[in-house]
Coordinates of C-alpha atoms and ligand atoms in Angstrom, one line a residue:
M741 CA 69.9 51.4 -54.4
A742 CA 67.6 48.7 -55.2
S743 CA 65.0 48.3 -52.6
P744 CA 64.9 44.9 -50.8
P745 CA 62.5 42.5 -52.3
D746 CA 59.0 42.5 -50.7
T747 CA 59.0 39.2 -48.7
S748 CA 55.9 39.9 -46.7
K749 CA 53.6 38.1 -49.2
T750 CA 56.0 35.0 -49.2
I751 CA 56.0 35.0 -45.4
K752 CA 52.2 35.2 -45.3
L753 CA 52.0 32.4 -47.8
E754 CA 54.3 30.2 -45.8
R755 CA 52.4 30.8 -42.6
Y756 CA 49.2 30.0 -44.4
N757 CA 50.7 26.8 -45.8
S758 CA 52.0 25.7 -42.4
Y759 CA 48.5 26.4 -41.0
L760 CA 47.0 24.2 -43.7
R761 CA 49.5 21.4 -42.9
R762 CA 48.6 21.6 -39.2
V763 CA 44.9 21.5 -39.9
N764 CA 45.4 18.6 -42.3
S765 CA 47.5 16.6 -39.9
T766 CA 44.9 17.2 -37.1
K767 CA 42.2 16.0 -39.5
L768 CA 44.3 13.0 -40.4
L769 CA 44.8 12.3 -36.7
N770 CA 41.1 12.7 -36.1
A771 CA 40.2 10.4 -39.0
S772 CA 42.7 7.8 -38.0
S773 CA 41.5 7.8 -34.3
K774 CA 37.9 7.5 -35.6
L775 CA 39.0 4.6 -37.7
L776 CA 40.8 3.1 -34.7
F777 CA 37.7 3.6 -32.5
R778 CA 35.4 2.0 -35.0
A779 CA 37.7 -1.0 -35.5
T780 CA 38.0 -1.5 -31.7
L781 CA 34.2 -1.3 -31.4
L782 CA 33.8 -3.9 -34.2
V783 CA 36.3 -6.2 -32.5
A784 CA 34.5 -5.8 -29.2
L785 CA 31.1 -6.6 -30.8
V786 CA 32.5 -9.7 -32.4
L787 CA 34.0 -10.8 -29.1
I788 CA 30.7 -10.1 -27.3
F789 CA 28.9 -12.1 -30.0
F790 CA 31.2 -15.1 -29.6
F791 CA 31.2 -14.8 -25.8
T792 CA 27.4 -14.8 -25.8
L793 CA 27.3 -17.9 -28.1
N794 CA 29.2 -19.8 -25.4
Y795 CA 28.0 -18.1 -22.3
P796 CA 27.3 -19.7 -19.9
P797 CA 29.4 -22.7 -20.8
L798 CA 26.9 -25.3 -22.1
S799 CA 26.8 -28.5 -20.1
S800 CA 26.5 -31.7 -22.1
D801 CA 22.8 -31.5 -21.5
H802 CA 22.6 -28.2 -23.3
A803 CA 24.3 -29.4 -26.4
G804 CA 22.6 -29.8 -29.7
G805 CA 19.0 -28.6 -29.8
A806 CA 19.2 -26.2 -26.9
H807 CA 22.2 -24.4 -28.4
H808 CA 20.3 -22.1 -30.8
L809 CA 17.7 -21.3 -28.2
H810 CA 20.4 -19.9 -26.0
N811 CA 21.2 -17.4 -28.7
T812 CA 17.7 -16.4 -29.9
N813 CA 17.8 -13.1 -27.9
F814 CA 21.6 -12.8 -27.4
L815 CA 21.6 -9.1 -27.8
S816 CA 19.5 -8.5 -24.7
S817 CA 21.8 -10.7 -22.7
A818 CA 25.0 -9.5 -24.3
F819 CA 24.3 -5.9 -23.3
Y820 CA 23.4 -6.5 -19.7
G821 CA 23.2 -2.7 -19.3
G822 CA 22.1 -0.8 -16.2
G823 CA 23.9 -3.2 -13.9
V824 CA 22.0 -6.3 -14.9
G825 CA 24.1 -9.3 -13.9
G826 CA 26.1 -7.2 -11.5
T827 CA 26.4 -7.5 -7.7
A828 CA 23.6 -5.0 -7.0
W829 CA 21.3 -6.8 -9.5
E830 CA 22.1 -10.2 -8.0
K831 CA 21.3 -8.8 -4.5
Q832 CA 17.9 -7.7 -5.8
V833 CA 17.2 -11.0 -7.4
R834 CA 18.1 -12.9 -4.2
H835 CA 16.2 -10.6 -2.0
S836 CA 13.0 -10.9 -4.1
S837 CA 13.2 -14.7 -4.3
T838 CA 14.1 -15.5 -0.7
P839 CA 11.1 -16.9 1.3
K840 CA 10.2 -15.1 4.5
R841 CA 8.5 -18.1 6.1
P842 CA 10.0 -21.4 7.3
N843 CA 10.0 -24.0 4.4
G844 CA 8.6 -21.3 2.1
M845 CA 8.9 -21.7 -1.7
S846 CA 11.2 -19.8 -4.0
V847 CA 9.2 -19.3 -7.1
L848 CA 10.1 -17.9 -10.5
V849 CA 6.9 -16.5 -11.9
T850 CA 7.1 -16.0 -15.7
G851 CA 4.7 -13.4 -17.0
A852 CA 4.7 -11.7 -13.6
A853 CA 3.6 -8.3 -15.1
G854 CA 0.7 -10.1 -16.8
F855 CA -2.9 -10.4 -15.4
I856 CA -2.7 -13.8 -13.7
G857 CA 1.0 -13.5 -13.0
S858 CA 0.8 -10.3 -11.0
H859 CA -2.1 -11.6 -8.9
C860 CA -0.3 -14.9 -8.2
S861 CA 3.0 -13.1 -7.4
L862 CA 1.3 -10.9 -4.9
A863 CA -0.6 -13.8 -3.2
L864 CA 2.6 -15.9 -2.9
K865 CA 4.6 -13.0 -1.5
K866 CA 1.9 -12.1 1.0
R867 CA 2.0 -15.6 2.5
G868 CA 5.8 -15.5 2.8
D869 CA 7.1 -17.2 -0.3
G870 CA 10.0 -15.8 -2.3
V871 CA 9.0 -14.5 -5.8
L872 CA 11.1 -13.5 -8.7
G873 CA 9.2 -12.2 -11.7
L874 CA 10.2 -12.5 -15.4
D875 CA 8.4 -10.6 -18.1
N876 CA 9.3 -9.2 -21.6
F877 CA 6.8 -6.4 -21.3
N878 CA 5.8 -6.8 -25.0
S879 CA 3.2 -4.6 -26.6
Y880 CA 0.5 -7.2 -27.4
Y881 CA -1.7 -4.9 -25.2
D882 CA -1.0 -1.6 -23.6
P883 CA 2.4 -2.0 -21.9
S884 CA 1.7 0.8 -19.5
L885 CA -0.8 -1.5 -17.7
K886 CA 2.0 -4.0 -17.3
R887 CA 4.3 -1.3 -15.9
A888 CA 1.5 -0.3 -13.4
R889 CA 1.3 -3.9 -12.3
Q890 CA 5.1 -4.0 -12.0
A891 CA 4.9 -0.8 -9.8
M892 CA 2.3 -2.5 -7.6
L893 CA 4.5 -5.6 -7.2
K894 CA 7.6 -3.4 -6.4
K895 CA 5.8 -2.0 -3.4
H896 CA 5.7 -5.6 -2.1
E897 CA 9.4 -6.0 -2.8
I898 CA 8.8 -8.2 -5.9
F899 CA 11.4 -7.7 -8.5
I900 CA 10.7 -8.4 -12.2
V901 CA 13.6 -9.2 -14.5
E902 CA 12.9 -7.8 -17.9
A903 CA 13.7 -10.6 -20.4
D904 CA 12.2 -12.9 -22.9
L905 CA 11.5 -16.6 -22.3
N906 CA 13.8 -17.4 -25.2
D907 CA 16.7 -15.6 -23.5
G908 CA 18.6 -18.7 -22.5
P909 CA 21.7 -17.0 -21.0
M910 CA 19.4 -14.8 -18.8
L911 CA 17.3 -17.8 -17.6
T912 CA 20.5 -19.8 -16.9
K913 CA 21.9 -16.9 -15.0
L914 CA 18.8 -16.7 -12.8
F915 CA 19.0 -20.4 -12.0
D916 CA 22.7 -20.0 -11.2
V917 CA 21.8 -17.2 -8.7
V918 CA 18.7 -18.7 -7.2
P919 CA 17.9 -22.4 -6.4
F920 CA 14.2 -22.0 -7.4
T921 CA 12.0 -24.7 -5.8
H922 CA 9.1 -23.9 -8.2
V923 CA 8.4 -22.2 -11.5
L924 CA 4.9 -20.8 -12.1
H925 CA 5.0 -20.4 -15.8
L926 CA 2.3 -18.0 -17.0
A927 CA 4.2 -16.1 -19.7
A928 CA 2.5 -16.8 -23.1
Q929 CA 1.1 -15.3 -26.2
A930 CA -2.5 -15.2 -25.2
G931 CA -5.7 -14.5 -27.2
V932 CA -7.6 -16.8 -29.4
R933 CA -8.4 -14.5 -32.4
Y934 CA -5.0 -12.7 -32.6
A935 CA -3.4 -16.0 -33.7
M936 CA -4.8 -15.4 -37.2
Q937 CA -3.0 -12.1 -37.3
N938 CA 0.4 -13.1 -35.8
P939 CA 0.7 -16.9 -35.8
Q940 CA 4.5 -16.8 -35.3
S941 CA 4.3 -15.0 -32.0
Y942 CA 2.4 -18.1 -30.6
V943 CA 5.1 -20.5 -31.8
A944 CA 7.8 -18.2 -30.4
S945 CA 6.3 -17.9 -26.9
N946 CA 4.1 -20.9 -26.3
I947 CA 6.3 -23.5 -27.9
A948 CA 9.9 -22.3 -28.4
G949 CA 9.8 -20.2 -25.1
F950 CA 8.3 -23.1 -23.2
V951 CA 10.9 -25.6 -24.5
N952 CA 13.7 -23.1 -23.6
L953 CA 12.3 -22.8 -20.0
L954 CA 12.1 -26.6 -19.7
E955 CA 15.6 -27.1 -21.1
I956 CA 17.0 -24.8 -18.5
S957 CA 14.8 -26.2 -15.7
K958 CA 15.8 -29.8 -16.5
A959 CA 19.5 -28.9 -16.3
A960 CA 19.1 -26.9 -13.1
N961 CA 20.2 -28.4 -9.8
P962 CA 17.9 -28.7 -8.0
Q963 CA 15.3 -29.1 -10.7
P964 CA 12.2 -27.0 -9.9
S965 CA 8.7 -28.3 -9.9
I966 CA 6.7 -26.5 -12.7
V967 CA 3.1 -25.4 -12.7
W968 CA 2.1 -23.8 -16.0
A969 CA -0.8 -22.2 -17.9
S970 CA -2.6 -24.4 -20.4
S971 CA -6.1 -23.4 -21.6
S972 CA -9.7 -24.4 -21.8
S973 CA -9.3 -23.8 -25.5
V974 CA -7.6 -27.2 -25.9
Y975 CA -11.1 -28.8 -25.8
G976 CA -11.7 -27.2 -29.2
L977 CA -14.5 -29.0 -31.0
N978 CA -15.2 -31.4 -28.1
T979 CA -19.0 -31.7 -27.7
E980 CA -19.1 -33.6 -24.4
N981 CA -20.2 -31.4 -21.4
P982 CA -19.0 -30.3 -18.9
F983 CA -15.4 -30.6 -20.1
S984 CA -13.4 -33.2 -18.2
E985 CA -9.7 -33.8 -18.3
L986 CA -10.5 -37.2 -19.8
H987 CA -12.2 -35.8 -22.9
R988 CA -10.5 -35.6 -26.2
T989 CA -8.3 -32.6 -26.9
D990 CA -7.1 -33.4 -30.3
Q991 CA -9.4 -31.0 -32.3
P992 CA -8.1 -27.5 -31.5
A993 CA -10.1 -24.7 -33.2
S994 CA -7.3 -22.1 -33.1
L995 CA -3.6 -22.0 -33.4
Y996 CA -3.5 -20.6 -29.8
A997 CA -5.3 -23.8 -28.7
A998 CA -2.9 -25.9 -30.8
T999 CA 0.2 -24.3 -29.2
K1000 CA -1.3 -24.9 -25.7
K1001 CA -2.1 -28.5 -26.6
A1002 CA 1.5 -28.9 -27.9
G1003 CA 2.7 -27.5 -24.6
E1004 CA 0.8 -30.4 -22.8
E1005 CA 2.5 -33.0 -25.0
I1006 CA 5.9 -31.3 -24.6
A1007 CA 5.4 -31.4 -20.8
H1008 CA 4.8 -35.1 -21.1
T1009 CA 8.2 -35.5 -22.9
Y1010 CA 10.2 -33.5 -20.3
N1011 CA 8.5 -35.4 -17.5
H1012 CA 9.2 -38.7 -19.2
I1013 CA 12.9 -38.1 -20.1
Y1014 CA 14.2 -35.8 -17.4
G1015 CA 11.9 -36.4 -14.3
L1016 CA 10.6 -32.9 -14.2
S1017 CA 7.4 -32.5 -12.1
L1018 CA 4.9 -30.7 -14.3
T1019 CA 1.3 -29.5 -13.7
G1020 CA -0.7 -27.9 -16.5
L1021 CA -3.7 -25.8 -15.6
R1022 CA -6.5 -25.3 -18.1
F1023 CA -7.8 -21.8 -17.3
F1024 CA -11.4 -21.0 -18.4
T1025 CA -11.8 -17.3 -19.5
V1026 CA -10.3 -15.6 -16.5
Y1027 CA -11.5 -12.1 -15.7
G1028 CA -11.2 -9.4 -13.0
P1029 CA -9.4 -6.3 -11.8
W1030 CA -6.1 -5.6 -13.5
G1031 CA -7.3 -7.8 -16.4
R1032 CA -6.3 -8.0 -20.0
P1033 CA -7.6 -5.3 -22.3
D1034 CA -7.8 -7.7 -25.3
M1035 CA -10.6 -9.7 -23.6
A1036 CA -14.3 -9.2 -24.4
Y1037 CA -15.4 -8.2 -20.9
F1038 CA -12.7 -5.5 -20.8
F1039 CA -13.2 -3.9 -24.2
F1040 CA -17.0 -4.2 -23.9
T1041 CA -16.7 -2.1 -20.8
K1042 CA -14.5 0.5 -22.6
D1043 CA -16.8 0.6 -25.7
I1044 CA -20.0 0.8 -23.7
L1045 CA -18.7 3.7 -21.8
Q1046 CA -17.6 5.4 -25.0
G1047 CA -20.9 4.8 -26.7
K1048 CA -19.3 2.5 -29.3
T1049 CA -21.0 -0.5 -30.9
I1050 CA -20.0 -3.9 -29.7
D1051 CA -20.1 -7.1 -31.7
V1052 CA -21.9 -9.8 -29.7
Y1053 CA -21.4 -13.2 -31.3
K1054 CA -24.0 -16.0 -31.7
T1055 CA -23.3 -19.5 -33.0
V1056 CA -23.7 -20.4 -36.7
D1057 CA -27.0 -22.1 -35.8
D1058 CA -28.2 -19.0 -34.0
K1059 CA -27.6 -20.1 -30.5
E1060 CA -26.0 -18.0 -27.7
V1061 CA -22.2 -18.2 -27.3
A1062 CA -21.4 -18.9 -23.7
R1063 CA -18.2 -19.0 -21.5
D1064 CA -17.4 -20.4 -18.1
F1065 CA -16.0 -17.0 -17.0
T1066 CA -13.7 -17.6 -13.9
Y1067 CA -12.9 -14.9 -11.4
I1068 CA -9.2 -14.1 -10.8
D1069 CA -9.2 -14.8 -7.0
D1070 CA -10.5 -18.3 -7.7
I1071 CA -7.8 -18.9 -10.2
V1072 CA -5.1 -17.6 -7.8
K1073 CA -6.3 -20.1 -5.2
G1074 CA -6.1 -22.9 -7.8
C1075 CA -2.6 -21.9 -8.8
L1076 CA -1.4 -21.9 -5.2
G1077 CA -3.1 -25.2 -4.6
A1078 CA -1.3 -26.7 -7.5
L1079 CA 2.0 -25.3 -6.3
D1080 CA 1.4 -26.6 -2.8
T1081 CA 0.7 -30.1 -4.0
A1082 CA 3.4 -30.3 -6.6
E1083 CA 5.8 -33.0 -5.8
K1084 CA 9.6 -32.5 -6.3
S1085 CA 11.2 -33.2 -9.7
T1086 CA 13.3 -36.3 -9.5
G1087 CA 16.1 -35.5 -11.9
S1088 CA 19.3 -33.7 -11.3
G1089 CA 21.9 -32.3 -13.7
G1090 CA 19.6 -33.2 -16.6
K1091 CA 19.4 -36.9 -15.6
K1092 CA 16.1 -38.6 -14.5
K1093 CA 16.4 -40.4 -11.2
G1094 CA 12.9 -41.8 -11.0
P1095 CA 9.3 -41.2 -12.1
A1096 CA 7.9 -37.7 -11.5
Q1097 CA 4.5 -36.2 -11.1
L1098 CA 2.6 -35.2 -14.3
R1099 CA -0.8 -33.5 -13.9
I1100 CA -3.5 -31.6 -15.9
Y1101 CA -6.4 -29.8 -14.2
N1102 CA -9.4 -27.7 -15.3
L1103 CA -9.7 -24.4 -13.4
G1104 CA -13.1 -23.0 -14.3
N1105 CA -16.2 -21.6 -12.6
T1106 CA -18.5 -24.6 -13.5
S1107 CA -21.2 -22.3 -14.6
P1108 CA -21.3 -21.1 -18.2
V1109 CA -22.9 -17.7 -18.9
P1110 CA -24.1 -16.5 -22.3
V1111 CA -22.2 -13.5 -23.7
G1112 CA -25.5 -11.6 -23.9
N1113 CA -25.9 -11.9 -20.1
L1114 CA -22.3 -10.7 -19.6
V1115 CA -23.3 -7.6 -21.6
S1116 CA -26.5 -7.1 -19.5
I1117 CA -24.5 -7.2 -16.3
L1118 CA -22.1 -4.7 -17.6
E1119 CA -24.9 -2.4 -18.7
G1120 CA -26.3 -2.4 -15.2
L1121 CA -22.9 -1.8 -13.5
L1122 CA -22.0 1.0 -16.0
N1123 CA -25.4 2.5 -16.0
S1124 CA -25.2 2.7 -19.8
K1125 CA -27.0 0.9 -22.6
A1126 CA -24.8 -1.1 -24.9
K1127 CA -25.1 -0.6 -28.7
K1128 CA -25.2 -4.3 -29.6
H1129 CA -24.4 -5.6 -33.0
V1130 CA -25.4 -9.3 -32.8
I1131 CA -23.5 -11.3 -35.5
K1132 CA -22.7 -14.8 -36.3
M1133 CA -19.4 -15.8 -34.8
P1134 CA -16.7 -15.3 -37.5
R1135 CA -14.4 -18.2 -38.3
N1136 CA -11.7 -16.9 -36.1
G1137 CA -10.9 -19.8 -33.8
D1138 CA -13.6 -19.2 -31.3
V1139 CA -15.6 -22.1 -29.8
P1140 CA -19.3 -21.7 -29.0
Y1141 CA -19.3 -23.0 -25.5
T1142 CA -17.0 -23.8 -22.5
H1143 CA -18.0 -25.5 -19.2
A1144 CA -15.5 -26.9 -16.7
N1145 CA -15.8 -30.0 -14.6
V1146 CA -13.4 -29.2 -11.8
S1147 CA -13.8 -32.3 -9.6
L1148 CA -10.2 -33.4 -10.1
A1149 CA -8.8 -30.1 -8.8
L1150 CA -11.4 -30.2 -6.0
H1151 CA -10.2 -33.6 -5.0
D1152 CA -6.5 -33.0 -5.3
F1153 CA -6.2 -29.5 -3.8
G1154 CA -9.6 -28.3 -2.7
Y1155 CA -10.3 -26.0 -5.7
K1156 CA -13.8 -24.6 -5.3
P1157 CA -14.7 -21.4 -7.2
T1158 CA -16.8 -19.0 -5.1
T1159 CA -17.4 -15.9 -7.3
D1160 CA -20.3 -15.6 -9.7
L1161 CA -20.0 -13.4 -12.8
A1162 CA -22.1 -10.5 -11.5
S1163 CA -20.0 -10.2 -8.3
G1164 CA -16.8 -10.6 -10.1
L1165 CA -17.7 -8.0 -12.8
R1166 CA -18.7 -5.6 -10.1
K1167 CA -15.2 -5.8 -8.6
F1168 CA -13.7 -5.4 -12.1
V1169 CA -15.8 -2.3 -12.9
K1170 CA -14.8 -0.8 -9.6
W1171 CA -11.2 -1.3 -10.4
Y1172 CA -11.7 -0.1 -14.0
V1173 CA -13.2 3.2 -13.2
S1174 CA -10.7 3.9 -10.5
Y1175 CA -7.7 2.9 -12.6
Y1176 CA -8.8 5.0 -15.6
G1177 CA -10.0 7.9 -13.3
I1178 CA -13.6 7.9 -14.5
E1179 CA -15.5 7.2 -11.3
S1180 CA -17.6 10.3 -11.8
R1181 CA -18.8 9.2 -15.2
V1182 CA -20.2 6.0 -13.9
K1183 CA -22.9 7.5 -11.7
K1184 CA -24.1 6.4 -8.4
E1185 CA -27.3 5.0 -9.9
S1186 CA -25.2 2.1 -11.2
S1187 CA -25.1 0.7 -7.7
N1188 CA -29.0 0.9 -7.6
N1189 CA -29.1 -0.8 -11.0
Y1190 CA -26.8 -3.5 -9.7
K1191 CA -29.0 -4.2 -6.7
N1192 CA -32.1 -4.5 -9.1
M1193 CA -30.1 -6.7 -11.4
M1194 CA -28.9 -9.0 -8.7
S1195 CA -32.4 -9.6 -7.5
Q1196 CA -33.3 -10.7 -11.1
Q1197 CA -30.1 -12.7 -11.9
P1198 CA -30.3 -16.5 -11.6
E1199 CA -27.8 -18.0 -9.2
E1200 CA -24.6 -18.5 -11.2
S1201 CA -21.9 -19.9 -8.9
A1202 CA -21.5 -23.6 -8.4
Ligands
UGB1255 O1 -10.2 -19.9 -21.6 C1 -9.3 -19.8 -22.3 O2 -8.4 -20.6 -22.4 C2 -9.1 -18.5 -23.1 O3 -9.9 -17.5 -22.5 C3 -10.0 -16.3 -23.3 O4 -10.5 -16.6 -24.6 P1 -12.1 -16.4 -24.8 O5 -12.9 -17.3 -23.9 O6 -12.3 -16.4 -26.3 O7 -12.3 -14.9 -24.1 P2 -12.7 -13.5 -24.8 O8 -11.8 -13.2 -26.0 O9 -12.8 -12.5 -23.7 O10 -14.2 -13.8 -25.4 C4 -15.2 -14.1 -24.5 C5 -16.5 -14.4 -25.2 O11 -16.9 -13.2 -25.9 C6 -17.2 -13.5 -27.3 N1 -16.8 -12.3 -28.1 C7 -15.6 -11.9 -28.2 C8 -15.2 -10.8 -28.9 C9 -16.2 -10.1 -29.5 O12 -16.0 -9.0 -30.2 N2 -17.5 -10.5 -29.3 C10 -17.9 -11.6 -28.6 O13 -19.1 -11.9 -28.5 C11 -16.4 -14.7 -27.6 O14 -16.9 -15.5 -28.6 C12 -16.4 -15.4 -26.2 O15 -17.5 -16.3 -26.2 C13 -8.6 -15.7 -23.4 O16 -8.7 -14.6 -24.1 C14 -7.6 -16.7 -24.0 O17 -6.3 -16.2 -23.9 C15 -7.7 -18.1 -23.3 O18 -7.0 -18.0 -22.1

């Protein structure tokens, strides 16, 4: 009898084939679901893109030129992650911007994580005004310092919205949530010499960003009154002294100065067409605790302590370079004075209803100090000798001399600087060594040096 055929191999082969079919069909299923997922994501992104283009619905006043500005940073607005734009976020925005005193202001402070912005935000909050911050936390200088300022403000219940000035949808959203009475516009690309390295950043912040803010402010109802940061650098090659608001400002020496001057002209236009109340403040080399690491007094301190050589500029004709260094507390008083005397904007819904206030003020110390003296004061406070490398000022946009006449600000809101450079730098160094945890390195003798130095220093304040 023939033995039955051996089917075990056929059965094994069939099982194997059916296994392969199952695996393949699962793979096919996975591949097709991946494809479906990607297609859905693509459609969602396209929808978000178009939604952002049209969100919020543009009023007739936003049409045309403003349109592209609304989209410059659409991604940051499109992906309002982490609850931004949600109920909890709106609650935070409202809480921060609600005044705690009768007839208090509700102020949007742009550049709130910056040097002057953080000081002004705190001062406004302390007297009972509502403050909402806006800052893009860019890395022009160490962002961890900006984060530390943010943490300080948070302790005082000041919330900073993280967004760029060019983020139209975000700004419009903020004005939808809060009827700001004032804007203190301090966000900018600062620094005179950096403009040669990154010119576009000055155009993006100081011109495009400013115009975006003005577009949204003019369309807001109520329109806010705006106080904003211009600069002493607008005087450029002006040779009349001390600098008065009546002097010519059509010879800027740097692109930074040119963008600030452009801001002054742009302010004129928005005041003229839309009835926005606008006050520009020309700050003169502001310094102090929580200052900007890109400024000379700040990096001189760092370099002197590290034993590094510092470049001290002199003019092309071998004269000392001097600045009207102005202490932060004086500047804060000036900013609050300007806000307190700012009249209401007259327009509404983008239409001018009558003439509105347009002002420009110098905020300086009225007492220029040569950079060499600044270095001597720091040497005394730090108890260290600076390794000075005195060189002719490179062609980098610097001007040889600044000196403010502040009689207009004194007359209109009582601005009177009270801090001389030695006292102000002392407060700066105290903050610096504490912030960077190097108190022990700056020995006690520095206070003795300071006393000796003060007895030799000429009177510097006005
Ligand atoms: O009032 C303003 O509107 C501007 O003020 C500030 O500009 P400036 O007055 O140029 O300050 P800052 O750089 O600290 O140089 C101080 C001095 O040190 C000299 N300087 C500088 C660098 C160096 O290596 N050596 C040196 O001698 C230099 O020649 C100068 O004489 C702000 O940065 C700017 O954002 C803007 O707000």
